Amino acid sequence: MFYGTIRESKTKEECTMKLLTVKDTFAGKLKKGFPLIEKDALSGSSAHLTEGDLFDVTSEKGEFIGKGYYGLQNKGVGWVLSRARDERIDGRFFLDKLKKAAEARAHLFKASDTTAFRLFNGEGDGIGGVTIDFYDGYLLIQWYSKGIYAYKDSLIEAIDGLELSYKAIYEKKRFDTAGQYVEDDDFVKGERGDFPVIVQENGIQYAVDLNDGAMTGIFLDQRHVRKAIRDKYANGRRVLNTFSYTGAFSVAAALGGAEKTTSVDVANRSLAKTIEQFSANGIDYEAHDIKVMDVFKYFGYAEKKGLAFDLIILDPPSFARTKKRTFSAAKDYKNLLKETIAITAKNGIIVASTNSSAFNMKKFKGFIEAAFKETNESYDILEEYTLPEDFKTIPAFKEGNYLKVVFLRKK
Ligand code: SAH
């Protein structure tokens, strides 16, 4: 049995006494299950709260809504953790949530050809502001506020209470003022990994490093999309992978029988990282093109050369700044598509992907429609993806399902 306690500086009495009052206009939404306490929802000041404080959320009328913690993150000031008045937010609470999350991933723990996936997905699994990924026995915790980071010891104690043997725990602190990664040694406990370690995803090998900056080498939320590319779309095709990072999509396409892949990313290190991913799968990287280049510059080059592709993957960051320009998915996706359409062969496939939570699927499809209209081309939609099942989301928090991927065919 596990009877862990919350280890923090404040006593429980001090914590549970605190109140956070939300405007009545927001109370209804929170009561329906919306878990994030937005800055705008606050009625009055939250100056009495510090990061990590637990509080009762009430409406201006004084109705009890739930219990939560204070943690500054993007547009939010904290997350509701429970709607039960007598629930204790303690080690037991953490362990229960983790256990449920692990049970829901039983199929992934059992899978022989997939060893990397998300074990715990923040509010989708009942605790907003923190995620845990599993990379072949290595765990990666990502903290999105100083508030949730105050519970580090409790969460790790809860992980240790799971029937899960792991090699080591690493972490990413993503809570500087802009929600960015805080550079650090990310090792927490266990036996340090000898990185890169190779994980598997539907039989594809990926090299990952959990202690090398903000990213690990693979974005686990695209698992089903990579499989679809390998199994259904790549065979015999000339593939262009833009914003290719470590070339994860290129590897999937190459394994799926692509005639050739071209990976384009502006980051210098993407070259070595992409070679590493190809090599991890025994693919001769020299048979593929890997270009360190601004994607927009590449479009110009490809058009001038009259290049055409049969499968183009577009998965830009939500926001990026290079020396020459700033890219924002919300503003620039349509133009990105127009440039893409120009170098897509007839009947070619475009995989349009975005992880921007600034717009929803409907709006995203609006960008696609506008881009085709403005280029006088037509298309049909073949299939769509959102987050995979291990990136669990809840219906009351649609913005948590940020991933939108549309496979379309240029007619
Ligand atoms: N599609 C990738 C993940 C992309 S991460 C995958 O699924 O693995 C975003 C990448 O975009 C980063 O590697 C960054 O270097 C690159 N990037 C940002 N702006 C760019 C630009 N203008 N041209 C090319 N690459 C860019």
Short mmCIF file of C-alpha atoms and ligand atoms in Angstrom, two decimals:
data_model
loop_
_atom_site.label_atom_id
_atom_site.label_comp_id
_atom_site.label_asym_id
_atom_site.label_seq_id
_atom_site.Cartn_x
_atom_site.Cartn_y
_atom_site.Cartn_z
CA MET A 1 0.00 0.00 0.00
CA PHE A 2 1.10 3.51 -0.70
CA TYR A 3 0.42 6.27 1.79
CA GLY A 4 2.56 9.01 0.34
CA THR A 5 2.08 12.51 1.51
CA ILE A 6 2.46 15.81 -0.22
CA ARG A 7 5.86 17.15 0.60
CA GLU A 8 5.73 20.87 0.40
CA SER A 9 6.54 23.77 2.59
CA LYS A 10 3.01 24.61 3.60
CA THR A 11 0.83 22.68 6.00
CA LYS A 12 -2.35 21.15 4.63
CA GLU A 13 -4.57 23.43 6.76
CA GLU A 14 -2.94 26.48 5.29
CA CYS A 15 -3.51 25.17 1.76
CA THR A 16 -7.10 24.02 1.95
CA MET A 17 -8.13 27.24 3.65
CA LYS A 18 -7.32 29.23 0.53
CA LEU A 19 -10.05 30.24 -1.84
CA LEU A 20 -10.05 31.25 -5.45
CA THR A 21 -13.17 32.96 -6.70
CA VAL A 22 -14.18 32.90 -10.35
CA LYS A 23 -16.64 35.16 -12.12
CA ASP A 24 -20.11 33.70 -12.40
CA THR A 25 -19.84 33.91 -16.19
CA PHE A 26 -17.01 31.34 -16.04
CA ALA A 27 -18.47 29.23 -13.26
CA GLY A 28 -20.86 27.36 -15.58
CA LYS A 29 -18.08 26.25 -17.88
CA LEU A 30 -15.91 25.11 -14.97
CA LYS A 31 -18.83 23.22 -13.48
CA LYS A 32 -19.27 21.36 -16.77
CA GLY A 33 -15.76 20.02 -16.50
CA PHE A 34 -13.52 22.67 -18.05
CA PRO A 35 -10.34 22.12 -16.02
CA LEU A 36 -8.28 25.25 -16.68
CA ILE A 37 -8.70 28.37 -14.59
CA GLU A 38 -8.13 31.11 -17.11
CA LYS A 39 -6.70 34.46 -16.07
CA ASP A 40 -9.87 36.14 -17.28
CA ALA A 41 -12.01 33.94 -15.07
CA LEU A 42 -10.61 35.37 -11.86
CA SER A 43 -12.93 37.51 -9.82
CA GLY A 44 -10.66 39.86 -7.95
CA SER A 45 -7.06 39.23 -7.16
CA SER A 46 -5.08 36.06 -6.80
CA ALA A 47 -2.31 37.87 -4.92
CA HIS A 48 -2.92 35.69 -1.85
CA LEU A 49 -1.81 32.63 -3.81
CA THR A 50 1.67 31.43 -4.62
CA GLU A 51 2.73 28.74 -7.10
CA GLY A 52 1.72 25.32 -5.88
CA ASP A 53 -0.96 26.48 -3.46
CA LEU A 54 -4.05 24.32 -3.27
CA PHE A 55 -7.40 26.10 -3.13
CA ASP A 56 -11.13 25.66 -3.31
CA VAL A 57 -12.66 27.25 -6.39
CA THR A 58 -15.95 28.99 -5.79
CA SER A 59 -18.25 31.19 -7.82
CA GLU A 60 -18.96 34.78 -6.79
CA LYS A 61 -22.17 33.47 -5.28
CA GLY A 62 -20.05 31.26 -3.09
CA GLU A 63 -20.92 27.93 -4.68
CA PHE A 64 -18.23 25.27 -4.41
CA ILE A 65 -16.92 24.23 -7.86
CA GLY A 66 -13.85 22.18 -7.12
CA LYS A 67 -10.32 22.04 -5.81
CA GLY A 68 -7.26 23.05 -7.70
CA TYR A 69 -3.69 24.26 -7.60
CA TYR A 70 -2.16 27.58 -8.47
CA GLY A 71 0.35 27.51 -11.34
CA LEU A 72 0.96 30.17 -13.96
CA GLN A 73 0.96 28.74 -17.46
CA ASN A 74 0.07 30.50 -20.74
CA LYS A 75 -3.44 31.83 -20.32
CA GLY A 76 -4.13 29.95 -17.11
CA VAL A 77 -3.46 30.46 -13.43
CA GLY A 78 -4.11 26.89 -12.38
CA TRP A 79 -6.01 23.68 -12.87
CA VAL A 80 -9.02 22.10 -11.22
CA LEU A 81 -7.99 18.72 -9.83
CA SER A 82 -11.18 17.48 -8.25
CA ARG A 83 -14.84 18.30 -8.03
CA ALA A 84 -15.38 16.49 -4.76
CA ARG A 85 -15.46 18.69 -1.69
CA ASP A 86 -13.87 16.09 0.56
CA GLU A 87 -11.18 14.90 -1.86
CA ARG A 88 -7.69 15.14 -0.43
CA ILE A 89 -5.02 16.17 -2.85
CA ASP A 90 -2.22 14.01 -1.55
CA GLY A 91 0.12 11.24 -2.65
CA ARG A 92 -2.83 8.89 -2.87
CA PHE A 93 -4.57 11.22 -5.30
CA PHE A 94 -1.51 11.28 -7.57
CA LEU A 95 -1.11 7.54 -7.43
CA ASP A 96 -4.76 6.92 -8.33
CA LYS A 97 -4.52 9.16 -11.37
CA LEU A 98 -1.26 7.57 -12.49
CA LYS A 99 -2.59 4.06 -12.03
CA LYS A 100 -5.64 4.77 -14.15
CA ALA A 101 -3.46 6.33 -16.81
CA ALA A 102 -1.10 3.34 -16.86
CA GLU A 103 -4.02 0.91 -17.11
CA ALA A 104 -5.39 2.78 -20.10
CA ARG A 105 -2.00 2.33 -21.81
CA ALA A 106 -1.80 -1.42 -21.11
CA HIS A 107 -1.98 -2.18 -24.85
CA LEU A 108 1.06 0.02 -25.43
CA PHE A 109 3.07 -1.48 -22.58
CA LYS A 110 2.32 -4.90 -24.08
CA ALA A 111 3.02 -4.02 -27.70
CA SER A 112 6.18 -5.68 -28.91
CA ASP A 113 6.83 -3.22 -31.73
CA THR A 114 6.14 0.06 -29.89
CA THR A 115 8.24 1.12 -26.90
CA ALA A 116 7.62 4.87 -26.81
CA PHE A 117 4.34 6.59 -25.96
CA ARG A 118 2.73 9.03 -23.56
CA LEU A 119 1.95 7.55 -20.18
CA PHE A 120 0.21 10.54 -18.62
CA ASN A 121 -1.33 13.46 -20.47
CA GLY A 122 -2.00 16.32 -18.09
CA GLU A 123 -5.61 17.37 -17.75
CA GLY A 124 -6.70 14.49 -19.98
CA ASP A 125 -5.60 12.16 -17.21
CA GLY A 126 -6.77 14.41 -14.39
CA ILE A 127 -3.79 16.62 -13.53
CA GLY A 128 -3.27 19.62 -15.77
CA GLY A 129 0.20 21.03 -16.31
CA VAL A 130 2.27 17.86 -16.34
CA THR A 131 2.89 15.03 -18.80
CA ILE A 132 4.91 11.82 -18.56
CA ASP A 133 6.31 10.01 -21.59
CA PHE A 134 7.69 6.49 -21.70
CA TYR A 135 10.77 5.88 -23.85
CA ASP A 136 11.72 2.22 -23.63
CA GLY A 137 11.99 2.23 -19.86
CA TYR A 138 13.08 5.86 -19.49
CA LEU A 139 10.46 8.27 -18.18
CA LEU A 140 10.31 11.91 -19.17
CA ILE A 141 8.27 14.28 -17.00
CA GLN A 142 7.40 17.65 -18.50
CA TRP A 143 6.38 20.39 -16.07
CA TYR A 144 4.43 23.33 -17.43
CA SER A 145 4.40 25.60 -14.35
CA LYS A 146 6.35 26.21 -11.18
CA GLY A 147 3.12 25.40 -9.39
CA ILE A 148 3.00 21.80 -10.51
CA TYR A 149 6.77 21.51 -10.11
CA ALA A 150 6.19 22.11 -6.38
CA TYR A 151 4.71 18.57 -6.40
CA LYS A 152 7.76 16.96 -7.94
CA ASP A 153 8.53 14.75 -4.92
CA SER A 154 4.92 13.61 -4.63
CA LEU A 155 4.63 12.77 -8.28
CA ILE A 156 7.87 10.82 -8.29
CA GLU A 157 6.78 8.99 -5.16
CA ALA A 158 3.56 8.10 -6.97
CA ILE A 159 5.52 6.87 -10.01
CA ASP A 160 7.56 4.69 -7.66
CA GLY A 161 4.27 3.35 -6.28
CA LEU A 162 3.25 2.08 -9.73
CA GLU A 163 4.06 -1.46 -10.68
CA LEU A 164 6.40 -0.21 -13.33
CA SER A 165 10.09 -0.80 -13.42
CA TYR A 166 11.92 2.01 -15.11
CA LYS A 167 15.55 2.70 -15.82
CA ALA A 168 15.61 6.42 -15.05
CA ILE A 169 13.51 9.55 -14.82
CA TYR A 170 14.31 12.71 -16.77
CA GLU A 171 12.42 15.99 -16.80
CA LYS A 172 11.83 19.11 -18.88
CA LYS A 173 10.97 22.29 -17.05
CA ARG A 174 8.86 24.28 -19.48
CA PHE A 175 7.94 27.13 -17.23
CA ASP A 176 10.01 30.17 -17.95
CA THR A 177 7.89 33.27 -18.58
CA ALA A 178 7.05 32.37 -22.17
CA GLY A 179 6.36 28.72 -21.36
CA GLN A 180 9.74 27.83 -22.82
CA TYR A 181 12.13 25.11 -21.78
CA VAL A 182 14.58 25.94 -18.97
CA GLU A 183 18.06 24.70 -19.93
CA ASP A 184 19.38 22.27 -17.32
CA ASP A 185 20.73 18.80 -16.65
CA ASP A 186 17.43 16.99 -17.04
CA PHE A 187 18.41 13.84 -15.16
CA VAL A 188 16.28 13.20 -12.06
CA LYS A 189 16.93 9.69 -10.76
CA GLY A 190 17.79 6.11 -11.67
CA GLU A 191 20.59 4.92 -13.92
CA ARG A 192 21.65 7.60 -16.41
CA GLY A 193 20.88 6.64 -19.98
CA ASP A 194 23.58 6.15 -22.58
CA PHE A 195 21.98 8.35 -25.21
CA PRO A 196 20.94 8.10 -27.91
CA VAL A 197 18.79 5.13 -27.00
CA ILE A 198 16.76 3.46 -29.71
CA VAL A 199 13.01 3.24 -29.21
CA GLN A 200 10.53 1.51 -31.47
CA GLU A 201 7.31 2.77 -32.89
CA ASN A 202 5.27 0.31 -34.94
CA GLY A 203 8.55 -1.38 -35.70
CA ILE A 204 10.31 1.80 -36.81
CA GLN A 205 13.47 2.59 -34.82
CA TYR A 206 14.04 6.08 -33.54
CA ALA A 207 17.11 7.43 -31.77
CA VAL A 208 16.17 9.61 -28.80
CA ASP A 209 18.08 11.66 -26.27
CA LEU A 210 16.25 12.75 -23.14
CA ASN A 211 19.04 15.01 -21.93
CA ASP A 212 19.84 17.22 -24.89
CA GLY A 213 17.75 20.37 -24.74
CA ALA A 214 14.07 20.98 -25.21
CA MET A 215 13.28 18.13 -27.60
CA THR A 216 14.01 14.42 -27.61
CA GLY A 217 14.35 13.57 -31.32
CA ILE A 218 10.79 12.41 -31.86
CA PHE A 219 7.33 13.85 -31.36
CA LEU A 220 5.31 10.98 -29.98
CA ASP A 221 1.94 12.46 -30.91
CA GLN A 222 2.46 11.64 -34.62
CA ARG A 223 2.70 7.86 -34.18
CA HIS A 224 -0.44 7.01 -36.14
CA VAL A 225 0.42 9.51 -38.86
CA ARG A 226 3.90 8.03 -39.38
CA LYS A 227 2.36 4.58 -39.60
CA ALA A 228 -0.19 5.74 -42.17
CA ILE A 229 2.57 7.32 -44.26
CA ARG A 230 4.62 4.14 -44.17
CA ASP A 231 1.75 1.72 -44.73
CA LYS A 232 -0.54 3.57 -47.13
CA TYR A 233 1.03 6.56 -48.82
CA ALA A 234 4.76 6.31 -49.38
CA ASN A 235 5.22 3.42 -51.77
CA GLY A 236 6.87 4.49 -55.03
CA ARG A 237 6.44 8.16 -54.25
CA ARG A 238 8.82 11.11 -54.38
CA VAL A 239 8.52 12.51 -50.87
CA LEU A 240 9.25 15.99 -49.56
CA ASN A 241 9.34 16.39 -45.77
CA THR A 242 9.39 20.04 -44.74
CA PHE A 243 10.26 21.26 -41.22
CA SER A 244 11.70 17.79 -40.99
CA TYR A 245 13.56 18.13 -37.63
CA THR A 246 15.20 14.66 -37.22
CA GLY A 247 13.49 13.29 -40.32
CA ALA A 248 11.07 10.98 -38.48
CA PHE A 249 8.49 11.23 -41.28
CA SER A 250 11.18 10.70 -43.93
CA VAL A 251 12.27 7.47 -42.26
CA ALA A 252 8.66 6.23 -42.15
CA ALA A 253 8.27 7.09 -45.84
CA ALA A 254 11.55 5.41 -46.80
CA LEU A 255 10.52 2.24 -44.97
CA GLY A 256 7.19 2.42 -46.77
CA GLY A 257 8.95 2.18 -50.13
CA ALA A 258 9.31 5.84 -51.12
CA GLU A 259 11.30 6.30 -54.31
CA LYS A 260 13.28 9.00 -52.54
CA THR A 261 12.79 11.39 -49.66
CA THR A 262 13.94 14.98 -49.33
CA SER A 263 14.08 16.42 -45.82
CA VAL A 264 14.28 20.17 -45.34
CA ASP A 265 14.97 21.92 -42.05
CA VAL A 266 16.73 25.18 -41.27
CA ALA A 267 18.47 23.91 -38.11
CA ASN A 268 22.09 22.90 -38.67
CA ARG A 269 21.86 19.92 -36.38
CA SER A 270 18.95 18.44 -38.33
CA LEU A 271 21.47 17.00 -40.81
CA ALA A 272 23.33 14.79 -38.31
CA LYS A 273 20.09 13.93 -36.51
CA THR A 274 18.41 12.83 -39.73
CA ILE A 275 21.40 10.72 -40.74
CA GLU A 276 21.18 9.13 -37.30
CA GLN A 277 17.48 8.24 -37.74
CA PHE A 278 18.03 6.74 -41.20
CA SER A 279 21.01 4.77 -39.91
CA ALA A 280 19.04 3.47 -36.92
CA ASN A 281 16.83 1.73 -39.48
CA GLY A 282 19.60 0.45 -41.71
CA ILE A 283 18.64 2.85 -44.50
CA ASP A 284 21.38 4.30 -46.69
CA TYR A 285 20.94 8.03 -46.03
CA GLU A 286 23.00 8.84 -49.10
CA ALA A 287 20.13 7.62 -51.26
CA HIS A 288 18.06 10.46 -49.77
CA ASP A 289 18.35 14.23 -49.77
CA ILE A 290 18.80 16.07 -46.50
CA LYS A 291 18.85 19.84 -46.86
CA VAL A 292 19.65 22.38 -44.20
CA MET A 293 17.64 25.25 -45.61
CA ASP A 294 14.76 27.58 -44.91
CA VAL A 295 11.65 25.86 -46.23
CA PHE A 296 10.46 28.99 -47.96
CA LYS A 297 13.76 29.29 -49.76
CA TYR A 298 13.48 25.65 -50.75
CA PHE A 299 10.07 26.24 -52.34
CA GLY A 300 11.60 28.92 -54.54
CA TYR A 301 14.46 26.61 -55.49
CA ALA A 302 12.13 23.68 -56.24
CA GLU A 303 9.87 25.79 -58.42
CA LYS A 304 12.77 27.21 -60.37
CA LYS A 305 14.11 23.71 -60.96
CA GLY A 306 10.64 22.46 -61.91
CA LEU A 307 10.66 19.80 -59.18
CA ALA A 308 7.45 17.95 -58.37
CA PHE A 309 6.63 15.63 -55.48
CA ASP A 310 3.98 12.96 -55.01
CA LEU A 311 3.84 13.22 -51.23
CA ILE A 312 4.60 16.39 -49.28
CA ILE A 313 4.56 16.54 -45.52
CA LEU A 314 3.97 19.89 -43.85
CA ASP A 315 4.39 19.92 -40.11
CA PRO A 316 5.66 23.36 -39.14
CA PRO A 317 6.02 24.64 -35.59
CA SER A 318 3.13 26.84 -34.38
CA PHE A 319 5.55 29.70 -34.24
CA ALA A 320 9.14 30.12 -35.42
CA ARG A 321 11.56 32.89 -36.02
CA THR A 322 14.47 32.66 -38.43
CA LYS A 323 16.87 35.47 -39.36
CA LYS A 324 14.72 36.36 -42.35
CA ARG A 325 11.12 35.86 -41.20
CA THR A 326 8.66 34.97 -38.51
CA PHE A 327 6.32 32.08 -39.17
CA SER A 328 3.03 31.73 -37.35
CA ALA A 329 0.76 28.82 -38.25
CA ALA A 330 -2.36 30.88 -37.62
CA LYS A 331 -1.21 33.61 -40.03
CA ASP A 332 0.93 31.78 -42.55
CA TYR A 333 -0.41 28.24 -43.02
CA LYS A 334 -2.45 29.20 -46.05
CA ASN A 335 0.58 30.60 -47.84
CA LEU A 336 2.65 27.61 -46.88
CA LEU A 337 0.00 25.44 -48.55
CA LYS A 338 -0.07 27.59 -51.68
CA GLU A 339 3.68 27.16 -52.09
CA THR A 340 3.26 23.44 -51.51
CA ILE A 341 0.46 23.01 -54.01
CA ALA A 342 2.69 24.56 -56.68
CA ILE A 343 5.23 21.72 -56.40
CA THR A 344 2.78 18.85 -55.83
CA ALA A 345 2.27 16.52 -58.81
CA LYS A 346 -1.21 15.71 -60.07
CA ASN A 347 -2.81 13.19 -57.72
CA GLY A 348 -0.05 13.96 -55.24
CA ILE A 349 -0.76 13.79 -51.53
CA ILE A 350 -0.24 16.63 -49.07
CA VAL A 351 -0.09 15.80 -45.38
CA ALA A 352 -1.08 19.08 -43.75
CA SER A 353 -0.33 18.99 -40.04
CA THR A 354 -0.36 21.56 -37.27
CA ASN A 355 0.04 21.49 -33.52
CA SER A 356 -1.26 25.02 -33.07
CA SER A 357 -3.95 25.36 -30.45
CA ALA A 358 -4.74 28.84 -31.75
CA PHE A 359 -7.29 27.40 -34.20
CA ASN A 360 -9.47 24.31 -34.51
CA MET A 361 -9.94 21.71 -37.24
CA LYS A 362 -12.72 23.68 -38.88
CA LYS A 363 -10.56 26.74 -39.22
CA PHE A 364 -7.63 24.62 -40.40
CA LYS A 365 -9.78 23.16 -43.16
CA GLY A 366 -10.73 26.73 -44.02
CA PHE A 367 -7.02 27.50 -44.66
CA ILE A 368 -6.80 24.44 -46.89
CA GLU A 369 -9.87 25.42 -48.85
CA ALA A 370 -8.67 29.00 -49.30
CA ALA A 371 -5.21 27.88 -50.43
CA PHE A 372 -6.65 25.64 -53.16
CA LYS A 373 -9.15 28.25 -54.24
CA GLU A 374 -6.49 30.90 -54.57
CA THR A 375 -4.29 28.60 -56.64
CA ASN A 376 -7.22 27.47 -58.82
CA GLU A 377 -6.62 23.84 -57.95
CA SER A 378 -8.96 21.26 -56.49
CA TYR A 379 -8.51 18.53 -53.92
CA ASP A 380 -10.22 15.94 -51.86
CA ILE A 381 -9.67 14.97 -48.25
CA LEU A 382 -8.56 11.38 -47.76
CA GLU A 383 -8.37 11.15 -44.00
CA GLU A 384 -7.85 13.10 -40.81
CA TYR A 385 -6.00 12.54 -37.54
CA THR A 386 -6.02 14.20 -34.16
CA LEU A 387 -4.07 13.16 -31.07
CA PRO A 388 -3.51 9.43 -30.54
CA GLU A 389 -5.26 7.64 -27.67
CA ASP A 390 -2.29 7.88 -25.29
CA PHE A 391 -2.44 11.68 -25.57
CA LYS A 392 -5.73 11.47 -23.74
CA THR A 393 -8.03 14.45 -23.95
CA ILE A 394 -11.37 15.23 -22.38
CA PRO A 395 -14.47 16.50 -24.21
CA ALA A 396 -14.82 19.45 -21.82
CA PHE A 397 -11.40 20.74 -22.90
CA LYS A 398 -11.34 20.71 -26.68
CA GLU A 399 -8.27 22.95 -26.83
CA GLY A 400 -6.29 20.07 -25.32
CA ASN A 401 -6.64 18.21 -28.60
CA TYR A 402 -4.25 20.51 -30.43
CA LEU A 403 -3.07 18.17 -33.20
CA LYS A 404 -4.76 18.39 -36.58
CA VAL A 405 -3.56 16.35 -39.54
CA VAL A 406 -5.35 16.26 -42.88
CA PHE A 407 -4.30 13.97 -45.74
CA LEU A 408 -5.44 15.48 -48.99
CA ARG A 409 -5.02 14.71 -52.67
CA LYS A 410 -4.45 17.35 -55.32
CA LYS A 411 -6.76 16.44 -58.21
N1 SAH B 1 7.83 17.69 -38.43
C1 SAH B 1 8.78 17.34 -37.41
C2 SAH B 1 8.77 18.28 -36.25
C3 SAH B 1 9.00 19.70 -36.59
S1 SAH B 1 9.66 20.61 -35.28
C4 SAH B 1 8.53 15.93 -36.92
O1 SAH B 1 7.42 15.44 -36.95
O2 SAH B 1 9.47 15.29 -36.43
C5 SAH B 1 9.89 22.14 -36.06
C6 SAH B 1 11.12 22.19 -36.96
O3 SAH B 1 10.93 23.28 -37.85
C7 SAH B 1 12.40 22.47 -36.21
O4 SAH B 1 13.30 21.43 -36.46
C8 SAH B 1 12.90 23.80 -36.80
O5 SAH B 1 14.30 23.82 -36.98
C9 SAH B 1 12.19 23.83 -38.13
N2 SAH B 1 11.97 25.14 -38.73
C10 SAH B 1 11.42 26.24 -38.18
N3 SAH B 1 11.32 27.22 -39.10
C11 SAH B 1 11.81 26.73 -40.26
C12 SAH B 1 11.97 27.25 -41.57
N4 SAH B 1 11.59 28.49 -41.88
N5 SAH B 1 12.50 26.46 -42.52
C13 SAH B 1 12.87 25.19 -42.22
N6 SAH B 1 12.75 24.65 -41.00
C14 SAH B 1 12.22 25.39 -40.03
#
